mmCIF file of C-alpha atoms and ligand atoms in Angstrom:
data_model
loop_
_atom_site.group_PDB
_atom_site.id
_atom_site.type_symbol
_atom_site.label_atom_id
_atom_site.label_comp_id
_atom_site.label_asym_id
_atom_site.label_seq_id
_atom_site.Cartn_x
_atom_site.Cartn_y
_atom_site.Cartn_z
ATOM 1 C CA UNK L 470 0.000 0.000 0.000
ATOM 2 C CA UNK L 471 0.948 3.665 -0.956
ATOM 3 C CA UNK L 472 3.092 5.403 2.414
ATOM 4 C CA UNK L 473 1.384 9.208 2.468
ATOM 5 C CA UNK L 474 4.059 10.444 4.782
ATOM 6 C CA UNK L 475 6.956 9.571 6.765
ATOM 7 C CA UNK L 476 9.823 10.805 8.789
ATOM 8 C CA UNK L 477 12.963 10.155 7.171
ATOM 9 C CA UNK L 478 16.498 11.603 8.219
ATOM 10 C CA UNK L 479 15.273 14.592 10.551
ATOM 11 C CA UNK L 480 12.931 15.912 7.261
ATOM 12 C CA UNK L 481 8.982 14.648 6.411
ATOM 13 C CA UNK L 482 8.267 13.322 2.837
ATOM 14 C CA UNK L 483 5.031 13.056 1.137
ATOM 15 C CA UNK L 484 3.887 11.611 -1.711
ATOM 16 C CA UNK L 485 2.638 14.849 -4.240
ATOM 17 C CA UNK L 486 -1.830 14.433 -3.662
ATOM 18 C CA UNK L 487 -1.818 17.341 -6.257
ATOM 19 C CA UNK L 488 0.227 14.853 -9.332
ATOM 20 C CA UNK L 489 -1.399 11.380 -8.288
ATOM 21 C CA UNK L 490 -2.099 9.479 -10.508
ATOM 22 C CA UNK L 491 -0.277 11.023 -13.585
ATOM 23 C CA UNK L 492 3.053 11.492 -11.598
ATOM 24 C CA UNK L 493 4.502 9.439 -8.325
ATOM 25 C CA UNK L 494 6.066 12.563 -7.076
ATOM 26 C CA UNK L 495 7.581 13.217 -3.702
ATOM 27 C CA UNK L 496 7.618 16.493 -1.899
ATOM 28 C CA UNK L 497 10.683 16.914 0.693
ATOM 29 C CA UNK L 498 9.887 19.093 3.526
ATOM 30 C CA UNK L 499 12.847 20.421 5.826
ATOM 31 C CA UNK L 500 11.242 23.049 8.200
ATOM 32 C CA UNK L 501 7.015 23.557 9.597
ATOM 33 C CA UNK L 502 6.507 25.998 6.903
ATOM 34 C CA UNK L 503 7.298 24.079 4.519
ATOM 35 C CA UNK L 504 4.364 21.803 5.981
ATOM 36 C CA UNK L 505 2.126 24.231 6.140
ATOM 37 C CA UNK L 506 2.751 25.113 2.596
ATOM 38 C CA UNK L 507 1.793 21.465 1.613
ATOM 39 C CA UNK L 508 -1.553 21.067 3.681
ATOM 40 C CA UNK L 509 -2.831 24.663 2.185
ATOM 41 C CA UNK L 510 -1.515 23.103 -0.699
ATOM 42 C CA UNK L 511 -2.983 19.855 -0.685
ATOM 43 C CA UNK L 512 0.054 18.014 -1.360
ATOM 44 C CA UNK L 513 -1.336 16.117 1.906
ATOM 45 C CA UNK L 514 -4.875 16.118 2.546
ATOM 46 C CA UNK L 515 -7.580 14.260 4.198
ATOM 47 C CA UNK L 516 -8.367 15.151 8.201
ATOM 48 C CA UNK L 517 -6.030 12.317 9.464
ATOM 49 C CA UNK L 518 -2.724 12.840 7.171
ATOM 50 C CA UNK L 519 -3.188 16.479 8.065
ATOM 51 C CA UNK L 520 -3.114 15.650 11.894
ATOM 52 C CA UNK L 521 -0.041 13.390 11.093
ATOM 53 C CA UNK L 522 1.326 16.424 8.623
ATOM 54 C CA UNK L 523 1.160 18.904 11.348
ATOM 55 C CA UNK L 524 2.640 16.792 14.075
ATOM 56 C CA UNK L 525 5.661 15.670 12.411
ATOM 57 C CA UNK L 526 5.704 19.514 11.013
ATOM 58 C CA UNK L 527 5.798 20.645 14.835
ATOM 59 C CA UNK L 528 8.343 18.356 15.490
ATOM 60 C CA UNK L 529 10.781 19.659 12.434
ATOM 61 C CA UNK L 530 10.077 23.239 13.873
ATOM 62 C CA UNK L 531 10.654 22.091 17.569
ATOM 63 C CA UNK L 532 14.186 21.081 16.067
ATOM 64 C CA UNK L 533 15.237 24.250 14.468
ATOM 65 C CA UNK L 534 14.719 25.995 17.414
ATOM 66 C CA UNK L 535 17.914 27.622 18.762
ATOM 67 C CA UNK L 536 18.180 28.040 22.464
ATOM 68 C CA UNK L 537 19.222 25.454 25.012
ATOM 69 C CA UNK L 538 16.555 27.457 27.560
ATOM 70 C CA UNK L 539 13.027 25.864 28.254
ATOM 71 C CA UNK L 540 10.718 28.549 28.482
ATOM 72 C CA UNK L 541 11.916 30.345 24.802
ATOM 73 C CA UNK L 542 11.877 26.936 23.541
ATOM 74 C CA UNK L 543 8.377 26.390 24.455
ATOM 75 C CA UNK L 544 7.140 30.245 23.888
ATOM 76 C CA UNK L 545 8.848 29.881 20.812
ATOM 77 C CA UNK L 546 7.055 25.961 20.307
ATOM 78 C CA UNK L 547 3.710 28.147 20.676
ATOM 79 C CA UNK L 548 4.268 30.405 18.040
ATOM 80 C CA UNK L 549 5.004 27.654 15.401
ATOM 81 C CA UNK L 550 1.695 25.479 16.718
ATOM 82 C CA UNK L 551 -0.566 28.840 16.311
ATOM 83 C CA UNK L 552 0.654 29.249 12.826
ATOM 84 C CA UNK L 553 0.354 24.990 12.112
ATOM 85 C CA UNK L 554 -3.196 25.291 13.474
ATOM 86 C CA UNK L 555 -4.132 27.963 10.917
ATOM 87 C CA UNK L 556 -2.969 25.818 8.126
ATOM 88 C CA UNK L 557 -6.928 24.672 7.577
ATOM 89 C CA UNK L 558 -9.690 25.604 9.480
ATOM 90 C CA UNK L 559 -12.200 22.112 9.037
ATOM 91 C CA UNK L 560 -10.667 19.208 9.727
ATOM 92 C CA UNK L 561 -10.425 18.988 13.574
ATOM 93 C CA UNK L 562 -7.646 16.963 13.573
ATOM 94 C CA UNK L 563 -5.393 19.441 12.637
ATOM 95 C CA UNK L 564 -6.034 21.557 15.902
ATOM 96 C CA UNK L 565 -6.088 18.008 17.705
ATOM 97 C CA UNK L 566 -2.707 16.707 16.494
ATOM 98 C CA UNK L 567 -1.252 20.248 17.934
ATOM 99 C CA UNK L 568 -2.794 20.016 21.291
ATOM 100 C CA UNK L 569 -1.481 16.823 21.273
ATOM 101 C CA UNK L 570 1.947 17.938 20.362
ATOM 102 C CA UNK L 571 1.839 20.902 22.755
ATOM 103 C CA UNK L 572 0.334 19.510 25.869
ATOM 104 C CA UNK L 573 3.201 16.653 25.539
ATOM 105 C CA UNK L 574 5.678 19.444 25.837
ATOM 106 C CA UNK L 575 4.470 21.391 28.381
ATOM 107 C CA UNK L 576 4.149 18.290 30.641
ATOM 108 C CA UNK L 577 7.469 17.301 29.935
ATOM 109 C CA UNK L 578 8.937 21.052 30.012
ATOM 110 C CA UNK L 579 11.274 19.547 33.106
ATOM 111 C CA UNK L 580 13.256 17.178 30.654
ATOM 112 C CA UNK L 581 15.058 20.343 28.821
ATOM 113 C CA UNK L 582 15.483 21.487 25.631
ATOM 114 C CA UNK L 583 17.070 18.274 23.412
ATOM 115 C CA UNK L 584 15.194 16.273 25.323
ATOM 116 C CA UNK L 585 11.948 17.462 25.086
ATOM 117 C CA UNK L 586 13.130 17.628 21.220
ATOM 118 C CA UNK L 587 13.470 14.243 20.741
ATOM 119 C CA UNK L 588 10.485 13.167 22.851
ATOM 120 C CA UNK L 589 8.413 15.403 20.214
ATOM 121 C CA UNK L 590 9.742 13.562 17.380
ATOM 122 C CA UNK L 591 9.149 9.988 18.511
ATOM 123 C CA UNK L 592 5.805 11.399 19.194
ATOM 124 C CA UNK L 593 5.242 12.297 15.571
ATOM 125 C CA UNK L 594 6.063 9.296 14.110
ATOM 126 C CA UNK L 595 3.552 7.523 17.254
ATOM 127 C CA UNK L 596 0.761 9.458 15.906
ATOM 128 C CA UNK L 597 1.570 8.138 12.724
ATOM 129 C CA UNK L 598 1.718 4.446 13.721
ATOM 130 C CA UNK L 599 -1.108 4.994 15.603
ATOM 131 C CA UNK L 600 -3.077 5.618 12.762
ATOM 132 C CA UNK L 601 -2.890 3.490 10.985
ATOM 133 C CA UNK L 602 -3.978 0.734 14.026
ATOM 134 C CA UNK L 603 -6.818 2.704 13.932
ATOM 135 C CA UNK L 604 -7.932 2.456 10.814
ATOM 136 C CA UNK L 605 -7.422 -1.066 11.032
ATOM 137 C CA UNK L 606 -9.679 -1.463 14.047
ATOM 138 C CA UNK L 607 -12.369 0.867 12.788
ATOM 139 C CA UNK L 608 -12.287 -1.046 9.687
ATOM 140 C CA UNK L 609 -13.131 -4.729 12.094
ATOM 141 C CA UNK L 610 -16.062 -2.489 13.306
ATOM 142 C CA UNK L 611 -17.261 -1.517 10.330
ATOM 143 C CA UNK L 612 -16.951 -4.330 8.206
ATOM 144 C CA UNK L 613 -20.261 -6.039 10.162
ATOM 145 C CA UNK L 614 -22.092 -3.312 8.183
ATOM 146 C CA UNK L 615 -21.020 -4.225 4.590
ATOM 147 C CA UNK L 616 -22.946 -7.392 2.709
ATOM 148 C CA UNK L 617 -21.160 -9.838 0.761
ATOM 149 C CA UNK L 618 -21.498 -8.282 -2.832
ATOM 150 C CA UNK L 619 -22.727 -5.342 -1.837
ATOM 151 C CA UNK L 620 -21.071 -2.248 -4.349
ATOM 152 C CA UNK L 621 -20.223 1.101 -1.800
ATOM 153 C CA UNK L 622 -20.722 4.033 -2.855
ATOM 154 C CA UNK L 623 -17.956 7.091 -2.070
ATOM 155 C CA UNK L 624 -17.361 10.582 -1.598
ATOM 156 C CA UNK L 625 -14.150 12.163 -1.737
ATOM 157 C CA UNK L 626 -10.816 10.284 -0.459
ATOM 158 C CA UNK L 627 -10.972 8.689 2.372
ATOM 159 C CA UNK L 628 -8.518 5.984 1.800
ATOM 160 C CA UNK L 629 -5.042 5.469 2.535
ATOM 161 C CA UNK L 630 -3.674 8.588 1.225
ATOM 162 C CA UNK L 631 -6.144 10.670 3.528
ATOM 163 C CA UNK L 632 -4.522 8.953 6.559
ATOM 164 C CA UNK L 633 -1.076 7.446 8.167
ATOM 165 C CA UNK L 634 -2.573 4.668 6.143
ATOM 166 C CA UNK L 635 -5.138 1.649 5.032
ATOM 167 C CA UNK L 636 -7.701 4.599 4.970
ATOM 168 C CA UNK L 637 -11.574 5.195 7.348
ATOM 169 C CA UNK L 638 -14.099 4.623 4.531
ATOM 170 C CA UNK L 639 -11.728 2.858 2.245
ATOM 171 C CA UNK L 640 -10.602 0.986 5.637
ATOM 172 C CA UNK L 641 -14.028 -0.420 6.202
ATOM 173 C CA UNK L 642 -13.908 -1.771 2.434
ATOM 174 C CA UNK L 643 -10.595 -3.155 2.627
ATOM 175 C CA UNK L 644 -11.121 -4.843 6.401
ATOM 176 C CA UNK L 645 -14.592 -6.543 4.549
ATOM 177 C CA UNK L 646 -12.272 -7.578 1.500
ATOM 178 C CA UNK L 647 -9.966 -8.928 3.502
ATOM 179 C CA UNK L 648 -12.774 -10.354 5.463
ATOM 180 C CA UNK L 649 -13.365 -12.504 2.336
ATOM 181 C CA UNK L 650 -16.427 -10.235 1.039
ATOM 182 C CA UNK L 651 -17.003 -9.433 -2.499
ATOM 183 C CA UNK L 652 -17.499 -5.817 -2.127
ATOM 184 C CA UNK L 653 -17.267 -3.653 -5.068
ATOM 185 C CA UNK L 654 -17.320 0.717 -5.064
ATOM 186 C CA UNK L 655 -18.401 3.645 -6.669
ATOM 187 C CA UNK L 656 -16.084 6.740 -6.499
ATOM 188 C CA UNK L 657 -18.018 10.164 -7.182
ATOM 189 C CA UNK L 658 -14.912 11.703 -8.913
ATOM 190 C CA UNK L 659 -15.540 14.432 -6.317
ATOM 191 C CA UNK L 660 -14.751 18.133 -8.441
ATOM 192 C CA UNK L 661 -13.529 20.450 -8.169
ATOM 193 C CA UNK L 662 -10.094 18.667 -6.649
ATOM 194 C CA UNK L 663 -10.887 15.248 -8.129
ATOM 195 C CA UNK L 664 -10.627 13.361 -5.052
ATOM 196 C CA UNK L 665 -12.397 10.884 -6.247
ATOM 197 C CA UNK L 666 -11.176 9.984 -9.732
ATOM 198 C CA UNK L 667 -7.797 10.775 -9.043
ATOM 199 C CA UNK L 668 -6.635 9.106 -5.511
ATOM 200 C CA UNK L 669 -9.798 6.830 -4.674
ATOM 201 C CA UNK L 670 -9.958 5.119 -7.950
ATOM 202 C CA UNK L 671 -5.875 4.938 -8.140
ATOM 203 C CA UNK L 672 -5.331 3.166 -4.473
ATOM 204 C CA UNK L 673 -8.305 0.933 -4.707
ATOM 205 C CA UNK L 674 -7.046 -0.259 -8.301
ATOM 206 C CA UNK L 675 -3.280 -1.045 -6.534
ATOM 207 C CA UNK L 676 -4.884 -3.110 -4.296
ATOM 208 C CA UNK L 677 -7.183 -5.059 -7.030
ATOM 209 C CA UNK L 678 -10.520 -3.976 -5.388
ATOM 210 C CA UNK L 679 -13.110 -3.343 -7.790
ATOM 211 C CA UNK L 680 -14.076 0.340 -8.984
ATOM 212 C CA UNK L 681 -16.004 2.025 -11.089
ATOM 213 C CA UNK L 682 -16.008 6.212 -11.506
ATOM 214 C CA UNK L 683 -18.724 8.213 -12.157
ATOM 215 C CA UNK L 684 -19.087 11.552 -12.061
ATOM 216 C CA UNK L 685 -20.748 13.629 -9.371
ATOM 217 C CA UNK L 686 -23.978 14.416 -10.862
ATOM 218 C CA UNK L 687 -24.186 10.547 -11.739
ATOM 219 C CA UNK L 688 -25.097 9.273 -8.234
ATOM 220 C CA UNK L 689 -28.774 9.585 -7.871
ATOM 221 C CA UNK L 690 -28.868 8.164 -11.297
ATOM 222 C CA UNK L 691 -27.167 4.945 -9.820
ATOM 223 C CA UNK L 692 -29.442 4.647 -6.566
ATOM 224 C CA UNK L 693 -32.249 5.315 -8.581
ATOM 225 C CA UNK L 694 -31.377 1.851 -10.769
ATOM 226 C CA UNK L 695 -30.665 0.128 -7.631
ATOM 227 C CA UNK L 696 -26.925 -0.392 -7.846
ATOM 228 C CA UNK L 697 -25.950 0.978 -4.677
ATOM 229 C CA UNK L 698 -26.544 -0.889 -1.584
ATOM 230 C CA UNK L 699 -24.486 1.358 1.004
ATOM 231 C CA UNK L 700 -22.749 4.867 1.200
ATOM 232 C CA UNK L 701 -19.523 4.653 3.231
ATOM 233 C CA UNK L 702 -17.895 8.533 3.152
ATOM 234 C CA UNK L 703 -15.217 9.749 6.018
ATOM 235 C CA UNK L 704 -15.420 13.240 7.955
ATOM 236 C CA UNK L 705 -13.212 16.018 8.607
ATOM 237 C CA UNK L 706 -15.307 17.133 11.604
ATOM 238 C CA UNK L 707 -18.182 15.698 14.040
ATOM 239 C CA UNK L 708 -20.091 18.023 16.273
ATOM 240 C CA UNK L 709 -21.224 16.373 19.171
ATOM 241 C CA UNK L 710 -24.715 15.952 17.855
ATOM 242 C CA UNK L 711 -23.621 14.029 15.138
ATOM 243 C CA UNK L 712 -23.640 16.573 12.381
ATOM 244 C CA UNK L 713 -20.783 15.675 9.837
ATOM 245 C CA UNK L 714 -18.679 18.141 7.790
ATOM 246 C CA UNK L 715 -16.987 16.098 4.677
ATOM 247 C CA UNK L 716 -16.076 16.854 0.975
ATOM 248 C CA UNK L 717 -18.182 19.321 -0.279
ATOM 249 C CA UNK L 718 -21.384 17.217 -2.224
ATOM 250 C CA UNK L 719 -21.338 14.848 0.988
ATOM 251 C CA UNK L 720 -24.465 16.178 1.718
ATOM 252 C CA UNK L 721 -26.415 15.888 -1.928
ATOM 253 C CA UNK L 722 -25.429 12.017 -1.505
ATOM 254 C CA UNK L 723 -26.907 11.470 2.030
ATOM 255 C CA UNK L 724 -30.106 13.424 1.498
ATOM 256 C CA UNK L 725 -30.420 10.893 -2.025
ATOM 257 C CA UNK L 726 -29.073 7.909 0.215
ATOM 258 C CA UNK L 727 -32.176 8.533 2.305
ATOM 259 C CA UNK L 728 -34.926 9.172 -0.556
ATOM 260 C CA UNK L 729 -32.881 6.178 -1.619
ATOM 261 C CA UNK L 730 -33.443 3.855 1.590
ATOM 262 C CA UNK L 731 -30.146 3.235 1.407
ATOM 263 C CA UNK L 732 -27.562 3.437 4.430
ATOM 264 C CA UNK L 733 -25.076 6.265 4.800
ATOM 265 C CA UNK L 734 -21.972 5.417 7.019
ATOM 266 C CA UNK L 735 -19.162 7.686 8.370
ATOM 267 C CA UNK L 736 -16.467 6.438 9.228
ATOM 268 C CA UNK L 737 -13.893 8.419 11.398
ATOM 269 C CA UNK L 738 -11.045 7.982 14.101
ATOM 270 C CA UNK L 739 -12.390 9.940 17.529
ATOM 271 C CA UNK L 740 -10.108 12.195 17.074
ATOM 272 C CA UNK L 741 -12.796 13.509 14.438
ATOM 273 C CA UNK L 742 -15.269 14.054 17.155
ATOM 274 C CA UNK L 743 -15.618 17.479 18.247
ATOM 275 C CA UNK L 744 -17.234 17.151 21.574
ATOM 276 C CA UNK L 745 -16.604 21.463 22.134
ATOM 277 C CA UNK L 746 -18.749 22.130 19.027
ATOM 278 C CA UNK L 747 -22.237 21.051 19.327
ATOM 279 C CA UNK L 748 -24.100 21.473 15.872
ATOM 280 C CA UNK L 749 -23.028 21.105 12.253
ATOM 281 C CA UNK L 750 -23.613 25.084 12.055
ATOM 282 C CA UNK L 751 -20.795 26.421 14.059
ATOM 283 C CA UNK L 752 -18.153 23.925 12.299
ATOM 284 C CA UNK L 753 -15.406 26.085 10.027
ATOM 285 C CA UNK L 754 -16.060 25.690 6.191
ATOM 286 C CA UNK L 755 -12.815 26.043 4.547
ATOM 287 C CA UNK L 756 -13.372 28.454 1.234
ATOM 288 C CA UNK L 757 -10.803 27.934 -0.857
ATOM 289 C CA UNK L 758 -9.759 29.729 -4.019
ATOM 290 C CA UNK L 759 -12.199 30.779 -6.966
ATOM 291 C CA UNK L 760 -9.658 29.493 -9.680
ATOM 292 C CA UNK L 761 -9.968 25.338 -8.305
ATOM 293 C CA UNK L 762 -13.603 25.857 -10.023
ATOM 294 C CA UNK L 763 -12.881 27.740 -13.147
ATOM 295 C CA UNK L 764 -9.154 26.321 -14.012
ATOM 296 C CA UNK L 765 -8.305 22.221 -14.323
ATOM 297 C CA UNK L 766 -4.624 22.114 -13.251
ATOM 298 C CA UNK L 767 -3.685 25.712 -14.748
ATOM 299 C CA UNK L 768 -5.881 25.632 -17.680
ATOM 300 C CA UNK L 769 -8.789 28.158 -17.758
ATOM 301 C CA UNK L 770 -11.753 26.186 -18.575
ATOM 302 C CA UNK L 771 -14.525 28.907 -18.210
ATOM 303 C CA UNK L 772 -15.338 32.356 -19.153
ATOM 304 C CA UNK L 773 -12.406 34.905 -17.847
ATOM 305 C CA UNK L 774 -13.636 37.049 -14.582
ATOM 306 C CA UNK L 775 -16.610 34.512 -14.274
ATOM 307 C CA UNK L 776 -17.527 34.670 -10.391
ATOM 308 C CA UNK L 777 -17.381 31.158 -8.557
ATOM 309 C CA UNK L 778 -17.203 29.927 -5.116
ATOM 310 C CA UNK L 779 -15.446 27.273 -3.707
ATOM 311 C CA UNK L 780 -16.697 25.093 -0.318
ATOM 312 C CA UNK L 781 -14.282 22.718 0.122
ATOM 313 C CA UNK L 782 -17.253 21.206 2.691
ATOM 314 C CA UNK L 783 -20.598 21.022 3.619
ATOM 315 C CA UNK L 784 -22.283 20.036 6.378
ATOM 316 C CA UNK L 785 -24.748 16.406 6.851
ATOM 317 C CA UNK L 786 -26.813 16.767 9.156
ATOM 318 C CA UNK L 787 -27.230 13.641 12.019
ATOM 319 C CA UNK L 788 -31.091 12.654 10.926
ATOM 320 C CA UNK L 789 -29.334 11.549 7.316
ATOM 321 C CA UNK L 790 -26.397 9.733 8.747
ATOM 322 C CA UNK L 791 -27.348 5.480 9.782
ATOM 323 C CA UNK L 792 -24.080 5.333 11.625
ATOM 324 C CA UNK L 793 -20.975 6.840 12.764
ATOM 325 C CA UNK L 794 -17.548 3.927 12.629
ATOM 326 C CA UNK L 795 -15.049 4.398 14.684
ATOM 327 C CA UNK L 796 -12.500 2.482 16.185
ATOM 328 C CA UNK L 797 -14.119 2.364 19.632
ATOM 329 C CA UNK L 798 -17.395 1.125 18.086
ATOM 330 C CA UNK L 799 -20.667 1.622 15.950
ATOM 331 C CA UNK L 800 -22.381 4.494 17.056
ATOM 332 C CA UNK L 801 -25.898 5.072 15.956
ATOM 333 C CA UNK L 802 -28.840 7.342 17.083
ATOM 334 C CA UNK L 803 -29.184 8.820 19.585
ATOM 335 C CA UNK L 804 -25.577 10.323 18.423
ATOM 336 C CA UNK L 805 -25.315 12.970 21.174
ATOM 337 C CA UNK L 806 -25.788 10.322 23.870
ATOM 338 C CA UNK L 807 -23.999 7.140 22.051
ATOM 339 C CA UNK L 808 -20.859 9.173 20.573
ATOM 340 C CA UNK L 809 -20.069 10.279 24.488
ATOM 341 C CA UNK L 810 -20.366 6.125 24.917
ATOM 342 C CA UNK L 811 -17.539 5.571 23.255
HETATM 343 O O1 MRU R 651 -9.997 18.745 1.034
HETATM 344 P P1 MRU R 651 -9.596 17.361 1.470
HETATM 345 O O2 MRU R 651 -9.155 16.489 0.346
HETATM 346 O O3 MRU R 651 -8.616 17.395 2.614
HETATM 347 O O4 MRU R 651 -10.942 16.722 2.044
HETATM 348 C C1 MRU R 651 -10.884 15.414 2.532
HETATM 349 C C2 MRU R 651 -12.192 14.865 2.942
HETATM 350 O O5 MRU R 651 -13.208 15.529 2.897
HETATM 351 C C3 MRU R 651 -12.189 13.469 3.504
HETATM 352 O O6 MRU R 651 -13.374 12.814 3.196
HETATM 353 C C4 MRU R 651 -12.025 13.533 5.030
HETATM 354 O O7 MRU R 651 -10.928 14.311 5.376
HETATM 355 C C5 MRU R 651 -11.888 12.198 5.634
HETATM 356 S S1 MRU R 651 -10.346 11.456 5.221
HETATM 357 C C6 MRU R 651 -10.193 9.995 6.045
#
């Protein structure tokens, strides 16, 4: 399976999410803002590999940092995990991984300087590790859900290049798979990034599961013929209700999953769940530039000054969603109530 990121040699490479699947292209990142140049970027995307992104991107700054004294180091540490936060406003856990990252330090602050370093690092490439286990363990849960030849349909990436690895949503179909299921999926190609046709379609071809890509508008079309027998999508952010921010569209394909009679899964580490942010409505949408919508790679495929706008998310609200995977357990309704269970 594809590696998204890793710490090699005191510097964090990832594999270019803007080139896949033309070009297997590497991007080599030596210092945080470098980091935080690929997640605006989205050489690295998808609310996990972001988390992992900004960790190991603390951990490179924490290692530049000059003085042998601990309270610069860590006033200095603060300064480079505001700036890492900022890097995208959705996906919690961005601002997650950084607690994480911070808190260690400050609880640690008695160590000193290189240690405290080092301790940061190791944590890093934990979180990454981590992961990936899981993934693996929300994909046992979630693999119950999934019929033997049922075909999934997706949103988005949520696969193995969204996370430290083997993927939430594309988990689930690869735990069933290797659960002995016949499970075939649908990838919306997801505009105006191509998520979908792009990264989904490329991993799940690597690994020989079956896939078939249609285009966004295509979906209710394909529910409507009775094709579809489940929607599995991940999530960049869950309110405490159970509201879920994903991949802009996520939305249009739960409120047809439901017309549909057809169940829509999330599936997303805790570290997704938001408990501080109660409803959908006060989660951060990420706008991101007008020319995503109106240019493919740098061609200009619409009329010059046209006004767009670009949500990179929407927002699902809880009555749509069946059930929420994670690797603590199945939560369904009541959400508020069973995602504090776990
Ligand atoms: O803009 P992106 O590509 O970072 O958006 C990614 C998604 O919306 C994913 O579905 C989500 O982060 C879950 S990834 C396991």
């Amino acid at each position: 399976m594809v590696e998204t990121i890793a710490w090699k040699d005191n510097q964090v490479i990832m594999i270019d999410q803007r080139r896949l699947p033309l070009k297997e292209e590497y991007v080599v990142c030596k210092g945080y803002t470098s980091v935080i140049r690929a997640i605006k970027e989205l050489v690295i995307r998808g609310a996990p590999a972001i988390g992992v992104a900004a960790a190991m991107g603390i951990a490179l700054g924490a290692l530049k940092i000059r003085t042998k004294k601990t309270a610069p180091f860590l006033a200095k540490l603060d300064e480079i995990c505001r700036e890492m936060e900022g890097a995208r406003p959705t996906a919690v856990n961005l601002a997650w991984a950084v607690n994480r990252m911070q808190d260690l330090a400050t609880r640690k602050r008695d160590e000193g300087v290189e240690t405290l370093k080092a301790i940061l690092v190791a944590e890093s490439k934990r979180m990454l590790h981590e992961d990936i286990s899981v993934n693996k363990a929300m994909g046992k849960h979630g693999r119950q859900l999934l019929d033997d030849g049922a075909t999934i349909l997706t949103h988005c990436n949520a696969g193995a290049l969204a996370t430290g690895g083997y993927g939430t949503a594309l988990g689930v179909v690869r735990a069933a798979v290797e659960a002995g299921k016949k499970i075939e999926v649908f990838a919306d190609e997801t505009r105006p990034f191509l998520q979908g046709a792009r990264l989904t379609a490329w991993e799940l071809m690597e690994d020989g599961i079956p896939v078939t890509l249609i285009t966004d508008n295509a979906a209710g079309y394909f529910m409507q013929q009775g094709r579809i027998n489940a929607v599995i999508v991940g999530a960049d952010r869950i309110a405490a209700n159970g509201d879920v921010a994903n991949k802009i569209g996520t939305y249009m394909v739960a409120v047809l999953a439901k017309t549909h009679k057809i169940p829509f899964y999330v599936a997303a580490p805790m570290s997704t769940i938001d408990f501080s942010t109660k409803r959908g409505q006060d989660i951060p949408i990420e706008r991101r530039p007008a020319q995503e919508v109106t240019h493919f790679h740098s061609q200009r495929n619409t009329p010059r000054g046209v006004v767009a706008e670009n949500p990179a998310f929407d927002v699902t609200p809880h009555r749509y969603v069946s059930a929420i995977i994670t690797e603590k357990g199945v939560a369904k309704a009541p959400f508020k109530a069973n995602l504090k269970k776990l």
